[in-house]
Amino acid sequence: LFRSPPVGQAGGKVGFLIGSWGDAAGNVGLTGAAPLIEVDTVAPTVSVTTSASVIKAGGTSGALPILDLSFSENPALPPTITPSLSGVTLTPVPVLTGTGAPSNKLSYFINVPAGLEGNLSFTLGSWSDRLGNAGTAGTLPTITVDTKAPEDRKSTRLNSSHVSESR
């Protein structure tokens, strides 16, 4: 008899020990290796942060802002990320192999086109850990975006009394 651990209990592996047995004719059964069953009832989480809270015309000192996702455990597949402002795109930050970078962290450059204004937020698609436990997201950041160039409000006015015409 096996009972699953309560929801929220840390994962582990469960093995079974099979006692002696036989068939109706009295033949003694052979015990093979019992498989280990992996148990995980903890919902994975993700923390989402950004390197900038404001993006202005001219960028952020020449560096693209970054969106970081840190997972409590590796996702089976990374969630889709949808920016709220049209034209904003996300480009994965390359991870150098052999650097010891954690595999439970994903980073994206936030590409914001010129001329955009508004509050940029993100929506995460559904995701799960490798055993199928649905993932949850905490608070997602909002970035204030104003990449419109300032308008030149100066206007040149000519006074007709100061204009001379030469012939």
XYZ file of N, CA and C in Angstrom, residues 152-159:
24
model
N 10.782 69.882 -30.503
C 11.332 71.232 -30.489
C 10.158 72.185 -30.613
N 9.854 72.864 -29.549
C 8.685 73.738 -29.522
C 9.011 75.171 -29.942
N 10.246 75.426 -30.319
C 10.610 76.758 -30.791
C 10.031 76.963 -32.177
N 9.519 78.115 -32.416
C 9.054 78.432 -33.765
C 9.691 79.745 -34.179
N 10.056 79.812 -35.382
C 10.697 81.013 -35.895
C 9.617 81.947 -36.414
N 9.604 83.157 -35.871
C 8.644 84.160 -36.322
C 9.423 85.307 -36.953
N 8.994 85.638 -38.071
C 9.626 86.764 -38.756
C 8.712 87.971 -38.671
N 9.277 89.061 -38.302
C 8.529 90.300 -38.251
C 8.734 90.986 -39.597
